[in-house]
Amino acid sequence: MNSRTLAEGDTVIFIDAKDRRYMQRLKKGGIFHFSGGYVEHDAIIGRDEGALVRSSLGIKLAVFRPTLSEFILEMPRGAQIIYPKDIGIILMWADIFPGARVLESGIGSGALTMSILRVVGEQGVVFSYEIREDFIARALRNIETFMGKPANLIVKKKDIYEGIEERELDRIILDLPEPWRLVTEAAQALRPGGIILCYSPTIIQSQRTCIELKKNEKFTMISSFEVLMRNWHITEQSVRPEHRMVAHTGFITTARRLSL
Ligand code: SAH
């Protein structure tokens, strides 16, 4: 999976000159069809990652294994994912580290889950609570496609509002409609020094979460923010922000568990 040569079974993305992306799993005898003709997988297998190929109609395509953020944006979705721009910040602000014991909920399409798994590594463990069986199945398929079957992911088909079973957790990340309902539970499940991070699409949700966190003497350092990422168009003639951007995704609230 990490070698420089593309092999059968690898997931790859074909990228055209207009930055359109097409994700494929390489298979001997397989054919990638698109509006610009087709490319035989056999023409890719055995070549270096980053190869340039031409389709049957002469369209130039670059072939790479997807980065985690590219995979997340291309993979099949059930629930709305957390966007890579937010995940990057979440991993830093929740201070996810190799070997950490992390709980997250819900699993959704698995975007955040695979990002946490990659950081905690084999010594860490990720617990994920999700109420919907179909979302669990899809998320596991996505995770396995990207990183193989992780031995350290424990998925629980449960309503997390009924309670968190784990104790001595290092980190809790909640991407749920009503995270404030879990503040008391989270205080019990986190070890002293642990961090809770809640991601919510509306500021009213963040406000309720902050109010609950402030009421709970076990939490301190409560802080909320959002992440704006603006791409720039840069050529010799023009240097300016792109006209379009993702202007809103969600708000992030973090807090730290005191030793009380
Ligand atoms: N973070 C995920 C997206 C999660 S979307 C990703 O990056 O892909 C929110 C998820 O929470 C949905 O899958 C939903 O089914 C789940 N959910 C909602 N309420 C829940 C509850 N009470 N217990 C467990 N999961 C819940």
mmCIF file of N, CA and C and ligand atoms in Angstrom, residues 72 75 77-83 87 90 104-115 128-136 139 142 156-162 173-178 181-182 199, ligand 1:
data_model
loop_
_atom_site.group_PDB
_atom_site.id
_atom_site.type_symbol
_atom_site.label_atom_id
_atom_site.label_comp_id
_atom_site.label_asym_id
_atom_site.label_seq_id
_atom_site.Cartn_x
_atom_site.Cartn_y
_atom_site.Cartn_z
ATOM 1 N N ILE A 72 -11.579 10.859 1.724
ATOM 2 C CA ILE A 72 -12.775 11.258 2.479
ATOM 3 C C ILE A 72 -13.764 12.008 1.587
ATOM 4 N N MET A 75 -15.224 9.287 -1.071
ATOM 5 C CA MET A 75 -15.828 8.002 -0.652
ATOM 6 C C MET A 75 -17.354 8.106 -0.564
ATOM 7 N N ARG A 77 -20.938 8.372 0.915
ATOM 8 C CA ARG A 77 -21.386 8.959 2.180
ATOM 9 C C ARG A 77 -22.802 8.557 2.504
ATOM 10 N N GLY A 78 -23.065 8.331 3.770
ATOM 11 C CA GLY A 78 -24.437 8.205 4.246
ATOM 12 C C GLY A 78 -24.719 9.509 4.949
ATOM 13 N N ALA A 79 -24.182 9.631 6.150
ATOM 14 C CA ALA A 79 -24.323 10.870 6.913
ATOM 15 C C ALA A 79 -23.353 11.905 6.362
ATOM 16 N N GLN A 80 -23.630 13.152 6.657
ATOM 17 C CA GLN A 80 -22.710 14.250 6.313
ATOM 18 C C GLN A 80 -21.377 14.020 7.025
ATOM 19 N N ILE A 81 -20.297 14.179 6.293
ATOM 20 C CA ILE A 81 -18.978 13.969 6.903
ATOM 21 C C ILE A 81 -18.492 15.260 7.572
ATOM 22 N N ILE A 82 -17.477 15.117 8.405
ATOM 23 C CA ILE A 82 -16.738 16.304 8.836
ATOM 24 C C ILE A 82 -15.699 16.543 7.755
ATOM 25 N N TYR A 83 -15.597 17.783 7.258
ATOM 26 C CA TYR A 83 -14.678 18.087 6.173
ATOM 27 C C TYR A 83 -13.228 18.048 6.632
ATOM 28 N N ILE A 87 -11.330 18.418 10.211
ATOM 29 C CA ILE A 87 -10.685 17.250 10.838
ATOM 30 C C ILE A 87 -9.232 17.570 11.196
ATOM 31 N N ILE A 90 -9.316 19.508 14.263
ATOM 32 C CA ILE A 90 -9.833 18.695 15.374
ATOM 33 C C ILE A 90 -8.721 17.807 15.945
ATOM 34 N N GLU A 104 -15.465 8.329 20.070
ATOM 35 C CA GLU A 104 -16.139 9.275 19.172
ATOM 36 C C GLU A 104 -17.562 8.797 18.918
ATOM 37 N N SER A 105 -18.419 9.742 18.549
ATOM 38 C CA SER A 105 -19.798 9.384 18.208
ATOM 39 C C SER A 105 -20.396 10.524 17.394
ATOM 40 N N GLY A 106 -21.298 10.208 16.340
ATOM 41 C CA GLY A 106 -21.501 8.897 15.765
ATOM 42 C C GLY A 106 -20.468 8.648 14.664
ATOM 43 N N ILE A 107 -20.466 7.412 14.200
ATOM 44 C CA ILE A 107 -19.452 7.048 13.204
ATOM 45 C C ILE A 107 -19.754 7.670 11.833
ATOM 46 N N GLY A 108 -21.053 7.890 11.554
ATOM 47 C CA GLY A 108 -21.438 8.535 10.279
ATOM 48 C C GLY A 108 -20.909 7.774 9.089
ATOM 49 N N SER A 109 -20.111 8.456 8.265
ATOM 50 C CA SER A 109 -19.512 7.792 7.101
ATOM 51 C C SER A 109 -18.091 7.330 7.394
ATOM 52 N N GLY A 110 -17.600 7.630 8.593
ATOM 53 C CA GLY A 110 -16.285 7.142 9.017
ATOM 54 C C GLY A 110 -15.135 8.097 8.742
ATOM 55 N N ALA A 111 -15.441 9.316 8.283
ATOM 56 C CA ALA A 111 -14.365 10.253 7.923
ATOM 57 C C ALA A 111 -13.489 10.579 9.139
ATOM 58 N N LEU A 112 -14.142 10.981 10.220
ATOM 59 C CA LEU A 112 -13.369 11.334 11.417
ATOM 60 C C LEU A 112 -12.709 10.081 12.001
ATOM 61 N N THR A 113 -13.456 8.970 11.989
ATOM 62 C CA THR A 113 -12.942 7.723 12.587
ATOM 63 C C THR A 113 -11.602 7.332 11.977
ATOM 64 N N MET A 114 -11.523 7.325 10.643
ATOM 65 C CA MET A 114 -10.268 6.866 10.031
ATOM 66 C C MET A 114 -9.138 7.852 10.282
ATOM 67 N N SER A 115 -9.494 9.127 10.432
ATOM 68 C CA SER A 115 -8.462 10.127 10.718
ATOM 69 C C SER A 115 -7.902 9.932 12.128
ATOM 70 N N SER A 128 -16.356 3.746 18.970
ATOM 71 C CA SER A 128 -17.287 4.578 18.221
ATOM 72 C C SER A 128 -18.716 4.113 18.474
ATOM 73 N N TYR A 129 -19.567 5.029 18.958
ATOM 74 C CA TYR A 129 -20.978 4.715 19.212
ATOM 75 C C TYR A 129 -21.802 5.262 18.053
ATOM 76 N N GLU A 130 -22.695 4.412 17.531
ATOM 77 C CA GLU A 130 -23.529 4.837 16.396
ATOM 78 C C GLU A 130 -24.868 4.121 16.498
ATOM 79 N N ILE A 131 -25.960 4.854 16.295
ATOM 80 C CA ILE A 131 -27.274 4.204 16.393
ATOM 81 C C ILE A 131 -27.685 3.502 15.099
ATOM 82 N N ARG A 132 -27.180 3.946 13.969
ATOM 83 C CA ARG A 132 -27.690 3.378 12.715
ATOM 84 C C ARG A 132 -26.793 2.298 12.144
ATOM 85 N N GLU A 133 -27.397 1.102 12.042
ATOM 86 C CA GLU A 133 -26.688 -0.076 11.511
ATOM 87 C C GLU A 133 -26.140 0.179 10.097
ATOM 88 N N ASP A 134 -26.985 0.823 9.248
ATOM 89 C CA ASP A 134 -26.542 1.046 7.858
ATOM 90 C C ASP A 134 -25.345 1.992 7.793
ATOM 91 N N PHE A 135 -25.295 2.979 8.703
ATOM 92 C CA PHE A 135 -24.143 3.883 8.725
ATOM 93 C C PHE A 135 -22.892 3.141 9.192
ATOM 94 N N ILE A 136 -23.075 2.251 10.169
ATOM 95 C CA ILE A 136 -21.921 1.471 10.657
ATOM 96 C C ILE A 136 -21.346 0.660 9.503
ATOM 97 N N ALA A 139 -19.587 2.944 6.978
ATOM 98 C CA ALA A 139 -18.342 3.510 7.546
ATOM 99 C C ALA A 139 -17.256 2.425 7.571
ATOM 100 N N ASN A 142 -15.849 1.928 4.170
ATOM 101 C CA ASN A 142 -14.947 3.032 3.806
ATOM 102 C C ASN A 142 -13.600 2.898 4.504
ATOM 103 N N LYS A 156 -19.793 0.342 18.587
ATOM 104 C CA LYS A 156 -20.936 -0.096 19.398
ATOM 105 C C LYS A 156 -22.213 0.451 18.797
ATOM 106 N N LYS A 157 -23.146 -0.452 18.465
ATOM 107 C CA LYS A 157 -24.427 0.015 17.939
ATOM 108 C C LYS A 157 -25.283 0.399 19.139
ATOM 109 N N LYS A 158 -25.179 1.651 19.526
ATOM 110 C CA LYS A 158 -25.836 2.105 20.755
ATOM 111 C C LYS A 158 -26.217 3.571 20.645
ATOM 112 N N ASP A 159 -27.268 3.924 21.380
ATOM 113 C CA ASP A 159 -27.605 5.335 21.562
ATOM 114 C C ASP A 159 -26.689 5.854 22.663
ATOM 115 N N ILE A 160 -25.786 6.729 22.304
ATOM 116 C CA ILE A 160 -24.770 7.170 23.287
ATOM 117 C C ILE A 160 -25.395 7.968 24.434
ATOM 118 N N TYR A 161 -26.580 8.562 24.188
ATOM 119 C CA TYR A 161 -27.224 9.314 25.279
ATOM 120 C C TYR A 161 -27.618 8.397 26.441
ATOM 121 N N GLU A 162 -27.659 7.090 26.178
ATOM 122 C CA GLU A 162 -27.968 6.146 27.269
ATOM 123 C C GLU A 162 -26.767 5.902 28.162
ATOM 124 N N ILE A 173 -14.661 12.817 21.317
ATOM 125 C CA ILE A 173 -15.041 13.727 20.231
ATOM 126 C C ILE A 173 -16.483 13.423 19.839
ATOM 127 N N LEU A 174 -17.338 14.440 19.942
ATOM 128 C CA LEU A 174 -18.764 14.230 19.679
ATOM 129 C C LEU A 174 -19.220 15.006 18.446
ATOM 130 N N ASP A 175 -19.780 14.277 17.487
ATOM 131 C CA ASP A 175 -20.380 14.880 16.297
ATOM 132 C C ASP A 175 -21.809 14.355 16.252
ATOM 133 N N LEU A 176 -22.634 14.947 17.079
ATOM 134 C CA LEU A 176 -23.996 14.482 17.358
ATOM 135 C C LEU A 176 -24.907 15.686 17.493
ATOM 136 N N PRO A 177 -26.221 15.507 17.333
ATOM 137 C CA PRO A 177 -27.102 16.677 17.451
ATOM 138 C C PRO A 177 -27.115 17.336 18.842
ATOM 139 N N GLU A 178 -26.971 16.556 19.931
ATOM 140 C CA GLU A 178 -27.150 17.159 21.262
ATOM 141 C C GLU A 178 -26.000 16.808 22.210
ATOM 142 N N ARG A 181 -25.981 16.910 26.188
ATOM 143 C CA ARG A 181 -26.584 15.870 27.040
ATOM 144 C C ARG A 181 -25.544 14.893 27.580
ATOM 145 N N LEU A 182 -24.325 14.967 27.060
ATOM 146 C CA LEU A 182 -23.308 13.994 27.457
ATOM 147 C C LEU A 182 -22.214 14.579 28.344
ATOM 148 N N TYR A 199 -18.418 18.983 17.969
ATOM 149 C CA TYR A 199 -18.531 19.615 16.656
ATOM 150 C C TYR A 199 -20.015 19.783 16.355
HETATM 151 N N1 SAH B 1 -18.237 12.271 12.169
HETATM 152 C C1 SAH B 1 -18.870 11.524 11.115
HETATM 153 C C2 SAH B 1 -20.241 12.033 10.776
HETATM 154 C C3 SAH B 1 -21.226 11.848 11.906
HETATM 155 S S1 SAH B 1 -22.860 12.387 11.465
HETATM 156 C C4 SAH B 1 -17.968 11.545 9.864
HETATM 157 O O1 SAH B 1 -16.999 12.319 9.852
HETATM 158 O O2 SAH B 1 -18.218 10.798 8.911
HETATM 159 C C5 SAH B 1 -23.688 12.101 12.974
HETATM 160 C C6 SAH B 1 -23.896 10.649 13.273
HETATM 161 O O3 SAH B 1 -24.365 10.517 14.602
HETATM 162 C C7 SAH B 1 -24.938 9.976 12.366
HETATM 163 O O4 SAH B 1 -24.364 8.831 11.789
HETATM 164 C C8 SAH B 1 -26.047 9.592 13.339
HETATM 165 O O5 SAH B 1 -26.708 8.384 12.996
HETATM 166 C C9 SAH B 1 -25.292 9.456 14.655
HETATM 167 N N2 SAH B 1 -26.090 9.627 15.853
HETATM 168 C C10 SAH B 1 -27.073 10.548 16.047
HETATM 169 N N3 SAH B 1 -27.568 10.426 17.302
HETATM 170 C C11 SAH B 1 -26.886 9.415 17.905
HETATM 171 C C12 SAH B 1 -26.944 8.810 19.207
HETATM 172 N N4 SAH B 1 -27.840 9.233 20.113
HETATM 173 N N5 SAH B 1 -26.087 7.794 19.498
HETATM 174 C C13 SAH B 1 -25.203 7.367 18.571
HETATM 175 N N6 SAH B 1 -25.105 7.894 17.326
HETATM 176 C C14 SAH B 1 -25.935 8.905 16.987
#
